[in-house]
Amino acid sequence: MPTVLRKPVTVSDQHLAERCARGRIVIIDDDSEILNAIEALLALEGYATETYSSAIDYLQVLTYNRPHFPGPSCVLCDVKMPELDGLQLQCRLAELADTPLLLMSGASGAEEAVSAFRAGVVDFLLKPIDADMLLHAIGKALLESSEQQTLHHRHAELAKRIATLTERERDIAKRVAHGQINRDIADTLHIALRTVKLHRQRALEKLGARNTADLVRIADEGNLS
Amino acid sequence: MPTVLRKPVTVSDQHLAERCARGRIVIIDDDSEILNAIEALLALEGYATETYSSAIDYLQVLTYNRPHFPGPSCVLCDVKMPELDGLQLQCRLAELADTPLLLMSGASGAEEAVSAFRAGVVDFLLKPIDADMLLHAIGKALLESSEQQTLHHRHAELAKRIATLTERERDIAKRVAHGQINRDIADTLHIALRTVKLHRQRALEKLGARNTADLVRIADEGNLS
DNA sequence: GATGATCATGCCCCATGGGGTAATTGCGAG
DNA sequence: CTCGCAATTACCCCATGGGGCATGATCATC
């Protein structure tokens, strides 16, 4: 029996859950005034927020103790920062997590904006920042994150199922998905027809496919070459 | 018998064919010096080129007599132009054709660059333009065009085949692709099993599917809901 | 009124898919 | 050494897919 009891669900817990579902925004800016103002705005809109006064701080947290936020997530960061600027952050971010990035900048040159977009930034916001513009950009970034996560989850799920197949089962599932007939498969692999049927049946079960059509789709989406 | 004889294939025709395969770049700039310089560079690289001194001119040609260039194609355009600027061109271009757009600009503000990227421009080149940078951007734009065309061709091909199906055949093909069994389909539609088999067979023939697995893929890629 | 496309059906045939039962072999873990 | 797992096979069963052959109905077009 655990020594620490589970906390009861309260109203504030519900609010927290709603914020998570709506999305989390990591805000990074060395100007604490702007940081607080943006956080207030986003919190008011019902988003979960997290603030850092330096990109380094955030990368440290990301590298060492990542609690893996549930739900869509994005980073909103100022380009001009003392230690690590927005462009460098984008590079690190692409390696560690695939979090979409929004950059903010006061009077910056076109070169900076162009570099940012080439590096794959979702949007580049010019100060003074319009609230509607910001919320629109946030929406786009979170949508991107959401779709990205959905795709990752499906792929991971399929990969897990495929991993439970034995070599023979995987091979035969592959051939079935290619439209090869049991008889041909048996002749090709020099095994009995009954054996092919068995492996095919097991593969269908393990992959959670109710019929051959499902198997074809699973094979295509799950990179079963 | 035609009055105009077909021209014999010459060496220059071969060169033209090679240029078409490599890609075409439509260059638009009101500065004729730059226009000529860029065309010379791209021609030297083996690309097919087309030049206009105004975006209006190009849009006119695009609207009235479009000979549909075979192969990948993109537009390289200066942002600052008297009548119609690059951003407006991007809007029109998105409607008429899906040609990827590259914008060039001398000392422009970040606002312009950001607007361009938001509008979906492939890249934004800042003058003075580096030749390697330009060629890299061209390569990216043409690749995008190429993938886009490939996708369009496949969809059009599938749509054509699906269009030859009768309503019943399409319906039954859809159900088969969903994994429904002939017996169930017959019961659902209140028709005889033999009838289902006939439609299924016809659908397979018309869609060019050799087996059920092919049908599933065709149905998925061809938007057969 | 003839003709062709589309949809529909019944009977019959064989190949194929799906699966139960039972048995054998080989291999790695406990 | 024994046990479980994977792979394999034979024999047998029924349901399903695929398709030939003949027939009929409806509807639009020429």
XYZ file of C-alpha atoms (C1' of nucleotides) in Angstrom:
510
model
C 0.000 0.000 0.000
C 1.436 3.349 -1.038
C 2.456 5.774 1.665
C 1.364 8.777 -0.412
C -2.377 8.951 -0.955
C -3.799 10.153 -4.262
C -5.112 13.678 -4.058
C -8.867 13.995 -4.511
C -10.073 15.591 -7.744
C -10.927 19.232 -7.154
C -12.373 22.010 -9.265
C -8.909 23.387 -9.952
C -7.834 19.985 -11.210
C -10.634 20.103 -13.755
C -9.493 23.508 -14.910
C -5.973 22.209 -15.258
C -7.212 19.321 -17.362
C -9.075 21.708 -19.642
C -5.979 23.814 -20.115
C -3.943 20.754 -20.987
C -6.442 19.685 -23.610
C -6.434 23.172 -25.122
C -2.666 23.227 -25.318
C 0.468 24.432 -23.599
C 2.589 27.390 -24.605
C 6.179 27.698 -23.455
C 6.992 31.413 -23.383
C 10.595 32.553 -23.420
C 11.635 36.206 -23.150
C 14.316 37.975 -21.166
C 12.042 40.971 -20.744
C 9.981 40.019 -17.695
C 7.292 42.606 -18.440
C 6.506 41.145 -21.833
C 6.788 37.640 -20.434
C 4.176 38.354 -17.778
C 1.886 40.218 -20.139
C 1.832 37.399 -22.673
C 1.373 34.760 -20.027
C -1.575 36.689 -18.602
C -3.164 36.922 -22.033
C -2.724 33.258 -22.855
C -3.840 32.109 -19.406
C -6.962 34.178 -19.860
C -7.592 32.365 -23.141
C -7.497 29.076 -21.284
C -4.074 27.826 -22.321
C -1.604 26.144 -20.015
C 1.567 28.223 -19.860
C 5.159 27.849 -18.806
C 7.633 30.729 -18.687
C 11.394 30.998 -18.941
C 13.593 34.073 -19.006
C 16.205 32.320 -21.116
C 16.244 29.679 -23.848
C 19.070 27.923 -22.038
C 16.851 27.397 -19.000
C 14.166 25.777 -21.113
C 16.598 23.520 -22.947
C 17.995 22.344 -19.614
C 14.554 21.430 -18.362
C 13.777 19.762 -21.688
C 16.974 17.750 -21.636
C 17.003 16.494 -18.054
C 13.536 16.190 -16.603
C 10.879 16.064 -19.239
C 7.468 15.135 -17.752
C 6.036 14.882 -21.303
C 3.131 17.283 -21.455
C -0.109 15.634 -22.550
C -1.684 17.460 -25.451
C -0.521 19.886 -28.104
C 2.339 22.183 -27.236
C 4.397 24.967 -28.793
C 7.178 27.395 -27.959
C 6.887 31.176 -28.223
C 10.276 32.817 -28.026
C 11.933 36.160 -28.499
C 14.664 36.161 -31.159
C 17.017 38.536 -29.444
C 18.455 37.020 -26.327
C 21.842 37.313 -24.691
C 23.082 33.708 -24.632
C 21.119 31.706 -27.189
C 18.974 33.324 -29.833
C 15.792 32.062 -31.424
C 17.416 30.548 -34.489
C 19.790 28.440 -32.446
C 16.906 27.353 -30.267
C 15.069 26.167 -33.374
C 17.954 23.858 -34.236
C 18.111 22.346 -30.757
C 14.363 22.052 -30.596
C 14.236 20.116 -33.842
C 16.625 17.567 -32.352
C 15.128 17.144 -28.887
C 11.416 17.414 -29.584
C 9.399 18.374 -32.642
C 7.715 21.248 -30.868
C 6.531 23.933 -33.307
C 8.236 27.269 -32.710
C 6.928 30.834 -32.925
C 9.443 33.643 -32.898
C 8.874 37.236 -31.788
C 11.071 40.162 -32.667
C 11.267 43.898 -32.223
C 12.427 45.859 -35.257
C 14.508 43.135 -36.875
C 15.894 42.935 -40.370
C 14.452 40.869 -43.173
C 17.482 38.574 -42.997
C 16.473 37.356 -39.570
C 12.886 36.678 -40.577
C 13.957 34.840 -43.735
C 16.438 32.689 -41.815
C 13.755 31.842 -39.292
C 11.281 30.662 -41.914
C 13.978 28.676 -43.725
C 14.741 26.956 -40.437
C 11.092 25.921 -40.250
C 9.565 28.365 -37.839
C 5.730 28.341 -37.856
C 5.406 32.125 -37.784
C 7.470 35.210 -37.076
C 5.719 37.923 -35.071
C 6.874 41.523 -35.319
C 6.571 43.782 -32.290
C 4.469 45.502 -31.288
C 2.535 42.266 -31.127
C -1.151 42.320 -31.930
C -3.133 40.055 -29.600
C -5.348 38.639 -32.359
C -2.340 37.981 -34.535
C -0.617 36.207 -31.646
C -3.627 34.034 -30.868
C -4.001 33.116 -34.515
C -0.352 32.091 -34.722
C -0.672 30.123 -31.481
C -3.686 28.316 -32.885
C -1.780 27.353 -36.005
C 1.249 26.142 -34.053
C -0.863 24.070 -31.660
C -2.799 22.549 -34.548
C 0.480 21.560 -36.144
C 1.630 20.045 -32.875
C -1.619 18.188 -32.489
C -1.505 16.640 -35.947
C 2.124 15.765 -35.436
C 1.364 14.012 -32.157
C -1.581 12.131 -33.608
C 0.595 10.833 -36.407
C 3.353 9.824 -34.000
C 0.914 7.985 -31.774
C -0.566 6.010 -34.642
C 2.840 5.079 -35.973
C 4.075 4.049 -32.549
C 0.951 1.973 -31.972
C 1.335 0.164 -35.288
C 5.063 -0.329 -34.791
C 4.357 -1.917 -31.407
C 1.890 -4.367 -32.925
C 4.156 -5.201 -35.829
C 6.981 -5.846 -33.377
C 4.958 -8.661 -31.782
C 4.895 -10.565 -35.080
C 7.421 -13.331 -35.677
C 9.584 -13.121 -38.806
C 7.448 -15.602 -40.689
C 4.236 -13.857 -39.715
C 5.615 -10.490 -40.783
C 6.823 -11.882 -44.099
C 3.526 -13.543 -44.855
C 1.515 -10.504 -43.746
C 3.628 -8.435 -46.139
C 2.921 -10.764 -49.048
C -0.787 -10.866 -48.259
C -0.855 -7.058 -48.179
C 0.819 -7.083 -51.585
C -2.113 -9.125 -52.866
C -0.271 -12.439 -53.137
C -2.513 -15.468 -52.754
C -1.993 -18.134 -50.072
C -1.191 -20.769 -52.666
C 1.536 -18.591 -54.237
C 2.992 -17.695 -50.868
C 3.197 -21.374 -49.960
C 4.959 -22.205 -53.243
C 7.304 -19.230 -52.964
C 8.397 -20.076 -49.429
C 8.308 -23.837 -50.111
C 5.996 -24.521 -47.196
C 2.567 -26.121 -46.895
C -0.616 -24.204 -47.584
C -1.852 -24.924 -44.067
C 1.227 -23.282 -42.590
C 0.627 -20.101 -44.559
C -2.960 -20.000 -43.352
C -1.831 -20.347 -39.738
C 0.711 -17.534 -39.941
C -1.775 -15.354 -41.784
C -4.388 -15.922 -39.106
C -1.918 -15.140 -36.285
C -0.748 -11.988 -38.058
C -4.327 -10.753 -38.420
C -4.979 -11.363 -34.728
C -1.788 -9.699 -33.531
C -2.264 -6.687 -35.785
C -5.865 -6.270 -34.707
C -7.091 -6.545 -38.291
C -10.598 -7.890 -38.742
C -10.141 -8.612 -42.436
C -7.695 -8.424 -45.309
C -8.629 -4.816 -46.145
C -7.589 -3.760 -42.648
C -4.328 -5.623 -43.068
C -3.541 -3.753 -46.272
C -4.106 -0.404 -44.562
C -2.064 -1.361 -41.510
C 0.751 -2.570 -43.734
C 0.743 0.666 -45.745
C 0.587 2.994 -42.751
C 2.952 0.977 -40.599
C 5.819 0.857 -43.114
C 5.539 -2.886 -43.477
C 7.648 -2.977 -46.642
C -3.420 13.585 -94.651
C -2.192 16.676 -92.816
C -0.974 19.637 -94.843
C 1.694 20.530 -92.271
C 4.444 17.960 -92.025
C 5.949 17.156 -88.657
C 9.338 18.731 -88.171
C 12.218 16.258 -87.965
C 13.877 15.856 -84.581
C 17.092 17.863 -84.436
C 19.861 18.263 -81.926
C 18.343 21.500 -80.654
C 15.048 19.681 -80.060
C 16.889 17.242 -77.845
C 18.355 20.118 -75.875
C 14.924 21.613 -75.503
C 13.570 18.323 -74.227
C 16.344 18.130 -71.663
C 15.594 21.631 -70.459
C 11.922 20.796 -70.106
C 12.703 17.725 -68.019
C 15.011 19.743 -65.770
C 12.360 22.382 -65.256
C 11.156 25.800 -66.316
C 11.626 29.058 -64.465
C 9.420 32.032 -65.187
C 11.455 35.131 -64.330
C 9.696 38.426 -63.682
C 11.563 41.678 -63.018
C 11.105 45.203 -64.293
C 14.848 45.721 -64.235
C 15.931 44.323 -67.585
C 19.559 44.021 -66.535
C 18.767 41.714 -63.656
C 16.243 39.863 -65.794
C 18.839 39.107 -68.432
C 21.546 38.232 -65.948
C 19.370 35.720 -64.132
C 18.089 34.218 -67.342
C 21.668 33.760 -68.565
C 22.626 32.034 -65.336
C 19.649 29.688 -65.337
C 19.967 28.911 -69.051
C 23.589 28.018 -68.431
C 22.442 25.615 -65.719
C 20.255 23.869 -68.266
C 16.860 25.184 -67.221
C 14.155 26.304 -69.616
C 13.407 29.975 -68.981
C 10.696 32.485 -69.754
C 10.977 36.199 -68.982
C 8.482 38.969 -68.330
C 9.071 42.584 -67.351
C 5.788 42.729 -65.435
C 3.648 40.363 -63.396
C 0.583 41.568 -65.294
C 2.079 40.346 -68.563
C 2.650 36.894 -67.139
C -0.820 36.648 -65.642
C -2.324 37.582 -69.006
C -0.408 34.841 -70.752
C -1.329 32.417 -67.981
C -5.007 33.302 -68.197
C -5.567 33.274 -71.943
C -3.183 30.943 -73.725
C -1.659 28.445 -71.424
C 0.247 25.779 -73.400
C 0.753 23.765 -70.169
C 4.477 23.318 -69.797
C 5.472 19.670 -69.411
C 7.606 19.135 -66.336
C 8.245 20.999 -63.100
C 7.922 24.750 -63.157
C 8.259 27.721 -60.814
C 8.079 31.498 -60.793
C 10.896 33.792 -59.699
C 9.678 37.324 -59.186
C 10.820 40.647 -57.806
C 8.629 41.949 -54.979
C 8.791 45.615 -55.885
C 6.987 46.297 -59.104
C 4.955 49.250 -60.279
C 1.564 47.673 -61.040
C 1.311 44.385 -59.215
C 3.695 43.343 -56.487
C 4.922 39.909 -55.531
C 2.426 39.309 -52.762
C -0.550 40.026 -54.988
C 0.948 37.770 -57.631
C 1.121 34.968 -55.063
C -2.635 35.228 -54.475
C -3.466 35.116 -58.169
C -0.994 32.323 -58.759
C -2.567 30.190 -56.071
C -5.908 30.477 -57.873
C -4.818 29.924 -61.472
C -2.074 27.362 -61.090
C -0.270 25.890 -58.093
C 3.108 27.055 -59.323
C 5.600 27.486 -56.459
C 6.792 31.089 -56.118
C 10.183 32.508 -55.220
C 10.386 36.189 -54.363
C 13.412 38.484 -54.677
C 13.835 41.774 -52.935
C 16.345 44.542 -52.481
C 16.583 45.995 -48.972
C 13.070 45.241 -47.835
C 11.612 45.255 -44.370
C 10.893 42.226 -42.260
C 7.149 42.855 -42.669
C 7.347 42.100 -46.370
C 9.309 38.895 -45.891
C 6.973 37.678 -43.152
C 3.891 38.406 -45.265
C 5.434 36.533 -48.164
C 6.118 33.407 -46.119
C 2.651 33.534 -44.567
C 1.225 33.636 -48.074
C 3.084 30.433 -48.848
C 6.121 31.566 -50.774
C 8.807 28.875 -51.121
C 11.693 31.221 -50.364
C 12.461 34.915 -50.134
C 15.798 35.957 -51.634
C 17.472 39.135 -50.451
C 19.543 41.145 -52.890
C 22.345 41.082 -53.674
C 21.461 37.561 -54.740
C 24.036 34.842 -54.319
C 24.067 32.455 -57.281
C 24.366 29.314 -55.150
C 21.557 30.476 -52.899
C 19.387 31.142 -55.945
C 20.061 27.744 -57.477
C 19.343 26.030 -54.186
C 16.034 27.839 -53.880
C 15.171 27.028 -57.502
C 15.913 23.392 -56.844
C 13.604 23.367 -53.859
C 10.800 25.105 -55.734
C 11.054 22.767 -58.715
C 11.090 19.728 -56.465
C 7.926 20.995 -54.825
C 6.362 21.521 -58.229
C 7.394 18.085 -59.348
C 5.899 16.319 -56.328
C 2.764 18.381 -56.676
C 2.375 17.409 -60.328
C 3.007 13.750 -59.626
C 0.295 13.762 -56.998
C -2.130 15.572 -59.298
C -1.493 13.122 -62.097
C -2.130 10.094 -59.912
C -5.303 11.585 -58.504
C -6.563 12.547 -61.941
C -5.814 9.069 -63.258
C -7.683 7.405 -60.399
C -10.586 9.842 -60.651
C -10.880 9.028 -64.348
C -11.085 5.304 -63.649
C -13.535 5.747 -60.795
C -15.710 7.878 -63.067
C -16.176 4.920 -65.403
C -17.823 2.906 -62.629
C -21.602 2.795 -62.421
C -23.246 3.812 -59.140
C -23.747 0.229 -58.047
C -20.199 -0.740 -58.919
C -18.817 2.233 -57.013
C -20.963 1.456 -53.982
C -19.958 -2.169 -53.918
C -16.289 -1.383 -54.533
C -16.466 0.972 -51.564
C -17.940 -1.691 -49.319
C -15.400 -4.274 -50.457
C -12.598 -1.799 -49.715
C -14.067 -1.364 -46.245
C -13.672 -5.089 -45.734
C -17.341 -6.007 -46.003
C -17.958 -9.531 -47.242
C -19.996 -10.313 -50.395
C -22.692 -12.049 -48.347
C -23.127 -8.990 -46.100
C -23.172 -6.610 -49.037
C -25.891 -8.667 -50.701
C -27.991 -8.649 -47.525
C -27.421 -4.945 -46.910
C -28.449 -3.938 -50.423
C -31.179 -6.605 -50.598
C -29.814 -8.098 -53.796
C -28.614 -11.568 -54.751
C -25.098 -12.755 -53.975
C -24.468 -13.380 -57.646
C -25.218 -9.748 -58.455
C -22.710 -8.515 -55.918
C -20.071 -10.766 -57.399
C -20.755 -9.396 -60.878
C -20.436 -5.745 -59.826
C -17.352 -6.526 -57.797
C -15.725 -8.200 -60.763
C -16.579 -5.297 -63.097
C -15.277 -2.766 -60.584
C -11.961 -4.613 -60.304
C -11.621 -4.675 -64.098
C -12.481 -1.014 -64.583
C -10.192 0.148 -61.781
C -7.326 -1.918 -63.087
C -7.018 -3.774 -59.786
C -5.587 -7.290 -59.974
C -6.781 -8.232 -56.497
C -8.604 -6.984 -53.433
C -5.442 -5.468 -51.934
C -5.063 -3.246 -55.006
C -8.702 -2.226 -54.696
C -8.179 -1.122 -51.110
C -5.228 1.059 -52.098
C -7.028 2.551 -55.069
C -10.053 3.302 -52.906
C -7.907 4.989 -50.255
C -5.835 7.075 -52.666
C -8.710 7.908 -54.960
C -10.996 9.344 -52.262
C -13.544 6.603 -52.767
C -15.385 7.355 -49.533
C -39.201 -0.598 -82.686
C -34.359 -1.928 -82.285
C -30.243 -1.497 -79.674
C -27.231 -1.087 -75.940
C -26.252 -0.075 -71.118
C -27.409 -1.181 -66.419
C -29.194 -3.982 -62.901
C -30.741 -8.163 -61.465
C -31.207 -13.393 -60.713
C -30.599 -18.620 -60.533
C -27.805 -22.799 -61.158
C -23.577 -24.922 -61.223
C -18.548 -25.423 -60.892
C -14.022 -25.077 -58.878
C -10.462 -22.533 -56.334
C -9.537 -20.178 -52.215
C -9.992 -18.566 -47.404
C -10.651 -19.839 -42.722
C -10.191 -22.904 -39.262
C -10.390 -27.413 -35.999
C -7.520 -31.386 -34.557
C -3.384 -33.756 -33.948
C 1.351 -34.467 -34.460
C 6.457 -33.443 -35.255
C 10.763 -30.831 -34.997
C 14.133 -27.536 -33.198
C 15.613 -24.104 -29.935
C 16.358 -21.390 -25.909
C 15.134 -20.624 -20.794
C 14.660 -22.254 -16.393
C 16.266 -32.332 -18.758
C 11.840 -30.449 -19.314
C 8.793 -26.880 -20.795
C 7.085 -23.424 -23.811
C 7.382 -21.187 -28.227
C 7.839 -21.031 -33.182
C 7.512 -23.401 -37.276
C 5.799 -27.033 -39.788
C 2.633 -30.497 -41.739
C -1.412 -33.771 -42.828
C -6.375 -34.586 -42.959
C -10.780 -32.800 -42.959
C -14.582 -29.433 -42.878
C -17.393 -25.562 -44.468
C -17.914 -20.757 -46.079
C -16.502 -17.601 -49.481
C -14.628 -15.776 -53.875
C -14.590 -16.075 -58.762
C -16.766 -16.989 -62.757
C -19.420 -19.442 -66.937
C -24.079 -19.640 -68.847
C -28.743 -18.236 -69.555
C -32.459 -15.113 -68.590
C -35.199 -11.130 -67.675
C -36.416 -6.143 -66.673
C -35.913 -1.231 -67.227
C -34.603 2.872 -69.486
C -32.647 6.038 -72.722
C -31.102 6.708 -77.399
C -31.195 6.420 -82.192
